[in-house]
CSV table of C-alpha atoms in Angstrom, one decimal:
chain,number,residue,atom,x,y,z
H,1,MET,CA,-218.9,48.8,46.0
H,2,ALA,CA,-221.0,46.1,44.5
H,3,VAL,CA,-219.2,43.1,43.0
H,4,ILE,CA,-220.3,41.1,40.0
H,5,ASN,CA,-219.7,37.4,39.6
H,6,GLY,CA,-216.8,37.1,37.1
H,7,SER,CA,-218.8,34.6,35.1
H,8,LEU,CA,-221.4,37.2,34.3
H,9,LEU,CA,-219.0,39.7,32.8
H,10,PRO,CA,-218.7,38.1,29.3
H,11,TYR,CA,-222.5,38.1,29.1
H,12,LEU,CA,-222.7,41.7,30.1
H,13,GLY,CA,-219.9,42.6,27.8
H,14,LYS,CA,-221.8,41.2,24.9
H,15,LYS,CA,-224.8,43.2,25.9
H,16,LEU,CA,-222.6,46.3,26.2
H,17,ALA,CA,-221.3,45.7,22.7
H,18,GLY,CA,-224.9,45.9,21.4
H,19,VAL,CA,-225.0,49.5,22.4
H,20,PHE,CA,-223.3,50.4,19.2
H,21,VAL,CA,-224.9,49.2,15.9
H,22,ASN,CA,-223.5,50.8,12.8
H,23,GLY,CA,-222.3,53.7,14.8
H,24,LYS,CA,-225.7,54.4,16.4
H,25,LYS,CA,-226.5,54.4,20.1
H,26,THR,CA,-229.1,51.7,20.8
H,27,LYS,CA,-230.1,49.5,23.7
H,28,VAL,CA,-228.9,52.0,26.3
H,29,ASP,CA,-232.0,51.2,28.2
H,30,LEU,CA,-230.6,47.8,29.1
H,31,PHE,CA,-228.2,49.5,31.5
H,32,GLU,CA,-230.2,52.6,32.7
H,33,SER,CA,-231.7,50.8,35.6
H,34,LEU,CA,-228.3,49.5,36.9
H,35,PRO,CA,-226.7,51.4,39.8
H,36,ASP,CA,-223.4,53.3,39.2
H,37,GLU,CA,-221.4,50.7,41.1
H,38,ILE,CA,-222.5,48.0,38.6
H,39,ILE,CA,-221.8,50.2,35.6
H,40,ILE,CA,-218.3,50.9,36.8
H,41,GLU,CA,-217.7,47.2,37.5
H,42,ILE,CA,-218.7,46.3,34.0
H,43,LEU,CA,-217.0,49.1,32.1
H,44,SER,CA,-213.7,48.7,34.0
H,45,CYS,CA,-213.4,45.2,32.6
H,46,ILE,CA,-213.3,46.2,28.9
H,47,PRO,CA,-210.3,47.6,27.0
H,48,ALA,CA,-209.5,51.3,27.3
H,49,GLU,CA,-210.4,52.0,23.6
H,50,SER,CA,-213.9,50.5,24.2
H,51,VAL,CA,-214.3,52.7,27.2
H,52,LEU,CA,-213.7,55.8,25.0
H,53,GLU,CA,-216.5,54.6,22.7
H,54,CYS,CA,-218.8,54.0,25.7
H,55,GLN,CA,-218.2,57.6,26.8
H,56,ARG,CA,-220.2,58.6,23.8
H,57,VAL,CA,-223.3,56.7,24.9
H,58,CYS,CA,-224.6,59.1,27.5
H,59,LYS,CA,-223.5,61.8,29.9
H,60,ARG,CA,-223.9,59.4,32.8
H,61,TRP,CA,-221.4,56.9,31.4
H,62,ARG,CA,-219.0,59.7,30.4
H,63,ALA,CA,-219.0,61.1,34.0
H,64,LEU,CA,-218.5,57.6,35.6
H,65,THR,CA,-215.6,56.7,33.4
H,66,ARG,CA,-213.8,60.0,33.9
H,67,ARG,CA,-213.5,59.5,37.6
H,68,PRO,CA,-209.9,59.0,38.9
H,69,TYR,CA,-211.1,55.9,40.7
H,70,PHE,CA,-212.4,54.3,37.5
H,71,ALA,CA,-209.0,54.9,35.7
H,72,GLU,CA,-207.2,53.2,38.6
H,73,LEU,CA,-209.6,50.2,38.5
H,74,GLN,CA,-209.5,49.9,34.7
H,75,VAL,CA,-205.7,49.9,34.5
H,76,MET,CA,-205.5,47.3,37.3
H,77,ARG,CA,-207.7,44.9,35.4
H,78,ALA,CA,-206.4,45.6,31.9
H,79,THR,CA,-204.5,43.0,29.9
H,80,PRO,CA,-200.9,44.1,29.1
H,81,THR,CA,-199.8,44.9,25.6
H,82,VAL,CA,-196.4,44.9,24.0
H,83,ILE,CA,-194.4,47.8,22.6
H,84,ALA,CA,-191.9,46.3,20.1
H,85,GLU,CA,-189.2,48.8,19.2
H,86,CYS,CA,-187.8,47.9,15.8
H,87,VAL,CA,-184.4,48.9,14.4
H,88,ASP,CA,-185.4,49.1,10.7
H,89,GLY,CA,-187.7,52.1,9.9
H,90,GLY,CA,-187.7,53.3,13.5
H,91,LYS,CA,-191.2,52.0,14.1
H,92,THR,CA,-192.8,51.3,17.4
H,93,PHE,CA,-195.4,48.5,17.4
H,94,TYR,CA,-198.2,48.2,20.0
H,95,ILE,CA,-199.6,44.7,20.0
H,96,ASN,CA,-202.5,43.5,22.0
H,97,VAL,CA,-201.7,39.9,22.8
H,98,ASN,CA,-205.1,38.9,24.2
H,99,ASN,CA,-205.9,35.9,22.0
H,100,ASN,CA,-209.4,35.7,23.4
H,101,ALA,CA,-210.5,38.5,21.2
H,102,GLU,CA,-213.2,38.0,18.7
H,103,LYS,CA,-212.0,36.6,15.3
H,104,GLY,CA,-208.9,35.2,17.2
H,105,ARG,CA,-206.8,38.0,15.9
H,106,SER,CA,-204.6,40.3,17.8
H,107,LEU,CA,-205.0,44.1,17.6
H,108,MET,CA,-201.9,45.9,16.2
H,109,ARG,CA,-201.1,49.5,15.8
H,110,PHE,CA,-197.8,51.2,15.1
H,111,LEU,CA,-196.3,54.6,15.3
H,112,ASP,CA,-194.0,55.5,12.4
H,113,ARG,CA,-191.5,57.8,13.9
H,114,VAL,CA,-189.4,58.2,10.7
H,115,ARG,CA,-191.5,59.3,7.8
H,116,LYS,CA,-194.1,61.2,9.7
H,117,PRO,CA,-196.0,61.0,13.1
H,118,ASN,CA,-198.7,58.6,12.2
H,119,LEU,CA,-200.8,56.2,14.3
H,120,GLU,CA,-202.7,53.5,12.5
H,121,GLU,CA,-204.8,50.8,14.1
H,122,ILE,CA,-206.6,47.8,12.8
H,123,ASN,CA,-210.4,47.7,13.6
H,124,SER,CA,-210.3,51.1,15.3
H,125,ASN,CA,-210.9,54.8,14.5
H,126,LEU,CA,-209.0,56.5,17.3
H,127,PRO,CA,-207.7,59.9,16.5
H,128,ARG,CA,-204.0,60.3,15.6
H,129,PRO,CA,-201.5,61.7,18.0
H,130,ARG,CA,-199.1,64.6,17.5
H,131,LEU,CA,-195.8,62.9,18.3
H,132,GLN,CA,-192.5,64.2,17.0
H,133,PRO,CA,-190.0,61.8,15.2
H,134,ASN,CA,-187.0,60.3,16.9
H,135,CYS,CA,-188.7,59.6,20.2
H,136,GLY,CA,-187.1,56.9,22.3
H,137,PHE,CA,-189.0,54.7,24.8
H,138,VAL,CA,-187.9,55.1,28.4
H,139,GLY,CA,-190.6,53.7,30.6
H,140,SER,CA,-194.3,52.8,31.1
H,141,CYS,CA,-196.5,53.1,34.2
H,142,ASN,CA,-200.3,52.9,34.5
H,143,GLY,CA,-200.7,53.4,30.7
H,144,LEU,CA,-198.4,56.5,30.6
H,145,ILE,CA,-195.4,56.3,28.4
H,146,LEU,CA,-192.2,58.1,29.4
H,147,GLY,CA,-190.2,59.1,26.3
H,148,LYS,CA,-187.1,61.0,25.4
H,149,ARG,CA,-186.7,63.1,22.3
H,150,GLY,CA,-183.6,62.9,20.3
H,151,GLN,CA,-180.3,61.1,20.9
H,152,ALA,CA,-178.4,64.1,22.4
H,153,SER,CA,-181.1,66.1,24.1
H,154,TRP,CA,-182.4,65.6,27.6
H,155,GLU,CA,-186.0,66.4,26.9
H,156,TYR,CA,-188.4,63.9,28.4
H,157,PHE,CA,-192.1,63.7,27.9
H,158,LEU,CA,-195.2,61.8,29.2
H,159,TYR,CA,-197.8,60.6,26.7
H,160,ASN,CA,-201.0,58.5,26.9
H,161,PRO,CA,-201.6,56.9,23.5
H,162,ILE,CA,-205.3,56.4,24.4
H,163,THR,CA,-206.3,59.8,25.6
H,164,LEU,CA,-203.6,61.5,23.4
H,165,GLU,CA,-202.6,63.7,26.3
H,166,GLU,CA,-199.0,64.8,26.3
H,167,ILE,CA,-196.7,67.0,28.4
H,168,THR,CA,-193.0,67.9,28.1
H,169,PHE,CA,-190.7,68.2,31.0
H,170,PRO,CA,-188.1,70.9,31.4
H,171,LYS,CA,-184.5,69.9,30.6
H,172,ILE,CA,-183.3,69.2,34.2
H,173,PHE,CA,-180.9,66.4,33.5
H,174,PRO,CA,-177.4,67.6,32.4
H,175,HIS,CA,-176.0,64.0,32.7
H,176,GLY,CA,-176.8,60.5,33.6
H,177,TYR,CA,-180.2,58.9,32.6
H,178,VAL,CA,-183.6,58.0,34.0
H,179,CYS,CA,-183.6,54.4,35.1
H,180,GLY,CA,-187.0,54.2,36.6
H,181,PHE,CA,-190.6,55.6,36.3
H,182,PHE,CA,-193.1,54.5,38.9
H,183,PHE,CA,-196.3,55.5,40.8
H,184,CYS,CA,-196.3,55.8,44.6
H,185,PRO,CA,-199.7,54.7,45.9
H,186,GLU,CA,-199.1,56.4,49.3
H,187,THR,CA,-198.6,59.9,48.0
H,188,LYS,CA,-200.6,59.3,44.7
H,189,GLU,CA,-197.6,60.8,42.8
H,190,TYR,CA,-195.6,59.7,39.8
H,191,LYS,CA,-191.8,59.7,40.2
H,192,MET,CA,-188.7,59.3,38.2
H,193,LEU,CA,-185.5,57.7,39.4
H,194,HIS,CA,-182.4,59.3,37.9
H,195,THR,CA,-178.8,58.1,38.2
H,196,TYR,CA,-175.4,59.4,37.1
H,197,LEU,CA,-171.8,58.6,37.9
H,198,LYS,CA,-170.3,60.8,40.6
H,199,GLY,CA,-166.7,60.1,41.3
H,200,ASP,CA,-166.3,56.4,41.9
H,201,ALA,CA,-170.0,55.8,42.7
H,202,TYR,CA,-173.5,56.3,41.3
H,203,GLN,CA,-175.7,59.1,42.6
H,204,TYR,CA,-179.4,58.4,42.6
H,205,VAL,CA,-182.0,61.2,42.5
H,206,ILE,CA,-185.7,61.1,42.9
H,207,ILE,CA,-187.8,63.6,40.8
H,208,ASP,CA,-191.3,64.1,42.0
H,209,LEU,CA,-194.0,64.8,39.3
H,210,PRO,CA,-195.4,67.2,38.4
H,211,THR,CA,-193.4,69.6,40.8
H,212,PHE,CA,-190.0,68.4,39.4
H,213,SER,CA,-188.6,68.7,42.9
H,214,GLN,CA,-185.4,66.7,43.3
H,215,ARG,CA,-184.0,64.8,46.2
H,216,GLU,CA,-180.6,63.1,46.3
H,217,LEU,CA,-180.5,59.6,47.7
H,218,THR,CA,-177.5,57.8,49.0
H,219,GLN,CA,-174.7,57.0,46.6
H,220,PHE,CA,-174.4,53.3,45.5
H,221,TYR,CA,-171.5,51.4,44.0
H,222,CYS,CA,-173.4,50.0,41.0
H,223,SER,CA,-176.1,50.9,38.4
H,224,PRO,CA,-178.7,49.1,36.4
H,225,SER,CA,-177.4,47.3,33.3
H,226,ALA,CA,-176.4,49.7,30.6
H,227,VAL,CA,-177.3,47.4,27.7
H,228,PRO,CA,-179.5,48.8,26.4
H,229,LEU,CA,-178.7,52.2,28.0
H,230,PHE,CA,-182.2,52.9,29.2
H,231,THR,CA,-182.9,49.6,30.9
H,232,LEU,CA,-186.4,49.4,32.3
H,233,PRO,CA,-186.9,48.0,35.8
H,234,THR,CA,-189.0,45.0,36.6
H,235,ILE,CA,-191.7,46.1,39.1
H,236,ALA,CA,-192.8,43.5,41.6
H,237,ASN,CA,-194.0,43.8,45.2
H,238,GLY,CA,-194.0,47.6,44.7
H,239,ASN,CA,-190.2,47.7,44.2
H,240,LEU,CA,-188.0,48.3,41.1
H,241,HIS,CA,-185.5,45.6,40.1
H,242,TRP,CA,-182.6,45.5,37.6
H,243,MET,CA,-179.7,43.2,36.7
H,244,VAL,CA,-176.7,45.4,37.6
H,245,GLU,CA,-173.9,46.7,35.6
H,246,HIS,CA,-170.8,45.1,37.0
H,247,ARG,CA,-167.6,47.0,37.2
H,248,THR,CA,-164.4,45.3,38.0
H,249,PRO,CA,-162.5,46.3,41.2
H,250,PHE,CA,-159.9,47.9,39.0
H,251,GLU,CA,-162.5,50.3,37.6
H,252,SER,CA,-164.0,51.3,40.9
H,253,LYS,CA,-162.3,51.9,44.3
H,254,TYR,CA,-165.8,52.4,45.7
H,255,TYR,CA,-166.8,48.9,44.6
H,256,LYS,CA,-163.9,47.4,46.5
H,257,LEU,CA,-164.7,49.5,49.6
H,258,LYS,CA,-168.4,48.7,49.8
H,259,THR,CA,-168.3,45.0,48.9
H,260,LYS,CA,-166.7,42.0,50.5
H,261,ILE,CA,-163.5,40.9,48.7
H,262,ASP,CA,-164.6,37.3,48.9
H,263,ASP,CA,-168.1,38.0,47.5
H,264,HIS,CA,-168.6,36.7,44.0
H,265,PRO,CA,-170.6,39.1,41.7
H,266,CYS,CA,-173.4,36.6,41.8
H,267,ALA,CA,-174.1,37.8,45.4
H,268,ASN,CA,-174.4,41.4,44.0
H,269,SER,CA,-176.4,40.9,40.8
H,270,ILE,CA,-179.9,42.2,41.3
H,271,LEU,CA,-180.3,45.9,42.2
H,272,ARG,CA,-183.4,46.7,44.2
H,273,PHE,CA,-185.1,50.0,44.9
H,274,ASN,CA,-187.8,50.3,47.6
H,275,THR,CA,-190.4,52.8,46.4
H,276,GLN,CA,-191.7,53.4,49.9
H,277,THR,CA,-188.5,53.8,51.9
H,278,GLU,CA,-186.4,54.9,48.8
H,279,ASN,CA,-183.6,52.6,50.0
H,280,ILE,CA,-181.3,50.9,47.5
H,281,ASP,CA,-179.8,47.5,48.1
H,282,ILE,CA,-178.4,44.6,46.1
H,283,MET,CA,-179.4,40.9,46.2
H,284,PRO,CA,-178.1,37.6,44.7
H,285,HIS,CA,-179.7,36.0,41.6
H,286,PRO,CA,-181.1,32.5,41.9
H,287,GLY,CA,-179.3,29.4,40.9
H,288,CYS,CA,-175.5,29.1,40.9
H,289,ASP,CA,-173.5,31.4,43.1
H,290,HIS,CA,-170.3,31.4,41.0
H,291,CYS,CA,-171.4,32.0,37.5
H,292,PRO,CA,-168.9,33.2,34.9
H,293,GLY,CA,-169.1,36.9,34.0
H,294,PRO,CA,-170.8,36.5,30.6
H,295,SER,CA,-173.7,34.6,32.3
H,296,TYR,CA,-175.3,37.8,33.4
H,297,GLY,CA,-176.2,38.7,29.9
H,298,ARG,CA,-178.3,35.6,29.7
H,299,MET,CA,-180.4,36.5,32.7
H,300,GLN,CA,-183.6,38.6,32.3
H,301,LEU,CA,-185.9,39.7,35.1
H,302,LEU,CA,-189.6,39.6,34.4
H,303,GLU,CA,-192.9,40.3,36.1
H,304,ALA,CA,-195.0,37.2,36.5
H,305,ASP,CA,-198.6,37.9,37.7
H,306,GLY,CA,-197.3,40.3,40.3
H,307,LYS,CA,-194.2,38.2,41.3
H,308,LEU,CA,-190.6,38.7,40.4
H,309,SER,CA,-189.3,36.0,38.0
H,310,MET,CA,-186.2,35.4,36.0
H,311,CYS,CA,-185.4,33.6,32.7
H,312,HIS,CA,-181.8,32.2,32.6
H,313,ILE,CA,-180.6,31.0,29.2
H,314,ARG,CA,-178.2,28.1,29.5
H,315,GLY,CA,-177.2,27.0,26.0
H,316,GLU,CA,-180.5,26.0,24.3
H,317,LEU,CA,-182.3,25.6,27.6
H,318,VAL,CA,-184.1,28.3,29.7
H,319,ASP,CA,-184.5,28.0,33.4
H,320,VAL,CA,-187.6,29.9,34.7
H,321,TRP,CA,-187.3,31.0,38.3
H,322,PHE,CA,-190.0,32.5,40.6
H,323,LEU,CA,-189.4,34.5,43.8
H,324,GLU,CA,-191.9,32.6,46.0
H,325,ASP,CA,-191.2,34.5,49.2
H,326,TYR,CA,-190.1,38.1,48.8
H,327,PRO,CA,-189.1,39.0,52.4
H,328,THR,CA,-186.7,35.9,52.6
H,329,TRP,CA,-185.6,36.2,48.9
H,330,ASN,CA,-186.5,32.6,48.4
H,331,TRP,CA,-186.4,31.5,44.7
H,332,ILE,CA,-187.7,28.3,43.2
H,333,ARG,CA,-186.9,27.0,39.7
H,334,ARG,CA,-190.4,26.0,38.5
H,335,TYR,CA,-189.9,25.4,34.8
H,336,ASN,CA,-187.3,24.5,32.2
H,337,PHE,CA,-187.8,24.6,28.4
H,338,SER,CA,-185.9,24.4,25.2
H,339,ILE,CA,-185.6,27.3,22.7
H,340,THR,CA,-184.6,24.8,20.1
H,341,SER,CA,-188.0,23.1,20.3
H,342,ILE,CA,-189.7,26.4,19.6
H,343,CYS,CA,-187.4,26.9,16.6
H,344,ARG,CA,-188.2,23.4,15.3
H,345,TRP,CA,-191.9,24.2,15.8
H,346,ILE,CA,-191.5,27.3,13.6
H,347,LYS,CA,-189.6,25.4,10.9
H,348,GLU,CA,-192.3,22.7,10.7
H,349,ARG,CA,-194.9,25.3,10.0
H,350,SER,CA,-193.1,27.7,7.8
H,351,ARG,CA,-190.4,25.3,6.4
H,352,CYS,CA,-187.8,27.9,7.4
H,353,CYS,CA,-186.3,29.1,10.6
H,354,VAL,CA,-183.4,31.6,10.1
H,355,VAL,CA,-182.5,31.4,13.8
H,356,LEU,CA,-182.1,27.6,13.7
H,357,ASP,CA,-180.0,27.8,10.5
H,358,LEU,CA,-177.7,30.4,12.1
H,359,LEU,CA,-177.3,28.2,15.2
H,360,HIS,CA,-176.3,25.2,13.1
H,361,SER,CA,-173.8,27.3,11.2
H,362,GLY,CA,-172.1,28.1,14.5
H,363,GLY,CA,-170.9,31.4,16.1
H,364,PHE,CA,-174.4,32.3,17.2
H,365,ASN,CA,-176.0,32.1,20.7
H,366,PHE,CA,-179.6,32.1,21.8
H,367,GLU,CA,-179.2,35.1,24.1
H,368,GLU,CA,-178.3,37.2,21.1
H,369,PHE,CA,-181.8,37.0,19.6
H,370,THR,CA,-184.1,35.9,22.4
H,371,ASP,CA,-186.0,38.6,24.3
H,372,PHE,CA,-188.6,37.8,27.1
H,373,VAL,CA,-191.4,40.2,27.9
H,374,TRP,CA,-193.5,38.8,30.7
H,375,ILE,CA,-195.0,35.7,32.2
H,376,HIS,CA,-198.8,35.6,32.5
H,377,ASN,CA,-201.0,32.7,33.4
H,378,ASP,CA,-198.0,30.3,33.1
H,379,GLU,CA,-197.3,31.6,29.5
H,380,VAL,CA,-194.0,33.3,28.7
H,381,LEU,CA,-194.1,35.8,25.9
H,382,LEU,CA,-190.9,36.0,23.9
H,383,SER,CA,-189.5,37.1,20.6
H,384,LEU,CA,-187.0,35.3,18.4
H,385,ALA,CA,-185.3,37.8,16.2
H,386,SER,CA,-186.9,37.9,12.8
H,387,GLU,CA,-189.2,34.9,13.5
H,388,GLY,CA,-191.8,36.9,15.4
H,389,LEU,CA,-193.6,36.9,18.8
H,390,PHE,CA,-194.5,33.7,20.5
H,391,ALA,CA,-196.4,32.5,23.7
H,392,TYR,CA,-195.0,29.4,25.3
H,393,ASN,CA,-197.2,27.6,27.8
H,394,LEU,CA,-194.8,26.5,30.6
H,395,LYS,CA,-197.3,23.9,32.0
H,396,LEU,CA,-198.6,22.4,28.8
H,397,ASN,CA,-195.4,22.8,26.7
H,398,THR,CA,-197.5,24.3,23.8
H,399,ILE,CA,-196.5,27.1,21.5
H,400,LYS,CA,-198.6,29.7,19.7
H,401,GLU,CA,-197.6,32.5,17.4
H,402,ILE,CA,-199.0,35.9,18.2
H,403,LYS,CA,-200.4,37.0,14.8
H,404,SER,CA,-200.0,40.6,14.0
H,405,ALA,CA,-201.2,41.7,10.6
H,406,GLY,CA,-199.2,44.5,9.1
H,407,ILE,CA,-195.8,43.7,10.6
H,408,LYS,CA,-193.6,42.6,7.7
H,409,ASP,CA,-190.2,43.0,9.3
H,410,TRP,CA,-189.6,41.6,12.7
H,411,ASN,CA,-186.1,43.1,13.2
H,412,VAL,CA,-187.0,43.8,16.8
H,413,TYR,CA,-184.6,45.9,18.9
H,414,LYS,CA,-186.5,45.6,22.2
H,415,LEU,CA,-189.8,44.6,23.6
H,416,TYR,CA,-191.6,46.4,26.4
H,417,SER,CA,-194.7,45.7,28.5
H,418,HIS,CA,-197.3,48.4,28.5
H,419,THR,CA,-200.9,48.6,29.8
H,420,LYS,CA,-203.4,50.8,28.0
H,421,SER,CA,-205.4,53.0,30.3
H,422,LEU,CA,-207.4,56.2,30.7
H,423,VAL,CA,-205.1,57.8,33.3
H,424,SER,CA,-205.2,61.5,32.7
H,425,LEU,CA,-202.3,63.9,32.5
H,426,ARG,CA,-204.6,66.9,33.2
H,427,LYS,CA,-203.3,67.2,36.8
H,428,PHE,CA,-199.7,67.6,35.6
């Protein structure tokens, strides 16, 4: 496979953009002499929506971009987006937080799940999907969204918002919930991890897709955090990680049997699932080893450029930890910043910061309204209740607001990381 110098890609991207002028195909001859490897290298570096447009240029481009290898390469290079699930109106927002886009404006689109299934997008004319109302977000992997219909049903579905492909799974889960959705590179299969309470322990089950074959794993004495119920794992080093749901020894005889009596819950706070061996174990969180129980609600695991990281809210301060050596579980606290400084920055520009006013009135804690999404290029993406979405540069201590035209009410329930891709569901 030929490799292009990264500095040439912006130039080639601009040339590629010239293919479309007022909806007409022009300048295709600029790329006709290039070998397939170079075309794939260029097209895999542009957003998934743009790749769809490029498929209309010629049969050659359409054939190249429909190869499974191309989809894998494109999703690996794609910039993550955010799915912000709001309480009011039942809307799910997809926000492209790549601030290097032309015009310096983020791309936003939202799915209105209450009034009618409707996909709108600024600066785009993608077709609208056929999604039913009351769909809950369960997981995201390689551009595929795992959702659940209704509050009481157990009907799960996979959906790609770019290709608009959708499949519904049979109702095979009478109880429990799906706590993980991942791709196994060895078998090239997508899998779901399901858990439910069985006696005094949690039974974990692997569901292979698309065969829906089930395999029971060993029972374990704890489960992922149940707040919110469908807590997404943080994927790093190919494994799934969660903050655990702690149960007191009085609530679980199995917990007392399988843990050391002298062990503090801090030593059993991060649940880990190995996607290759399918083993489950539990590890300590970084920092203090005797935290009070409420502290676990202030810790959030994140993916940071392929590494596992954690943000720990301590009052108005946030400690940012990075897992530097995965085999030895060696954590390093690399950054520390103040949420109050972000609130003051907001107030200086808008003359108002509801979060800061509530804090001054008392009875309100930062962890109640602060949600972290990811860390990318030393920037942490976070939301502050009704204030919006912000990127804080941990090295430069600078703040920038992620502009998103069309979002009037930032009553955000939960933020999720999602990467847009062309991964097809046709094999399912």
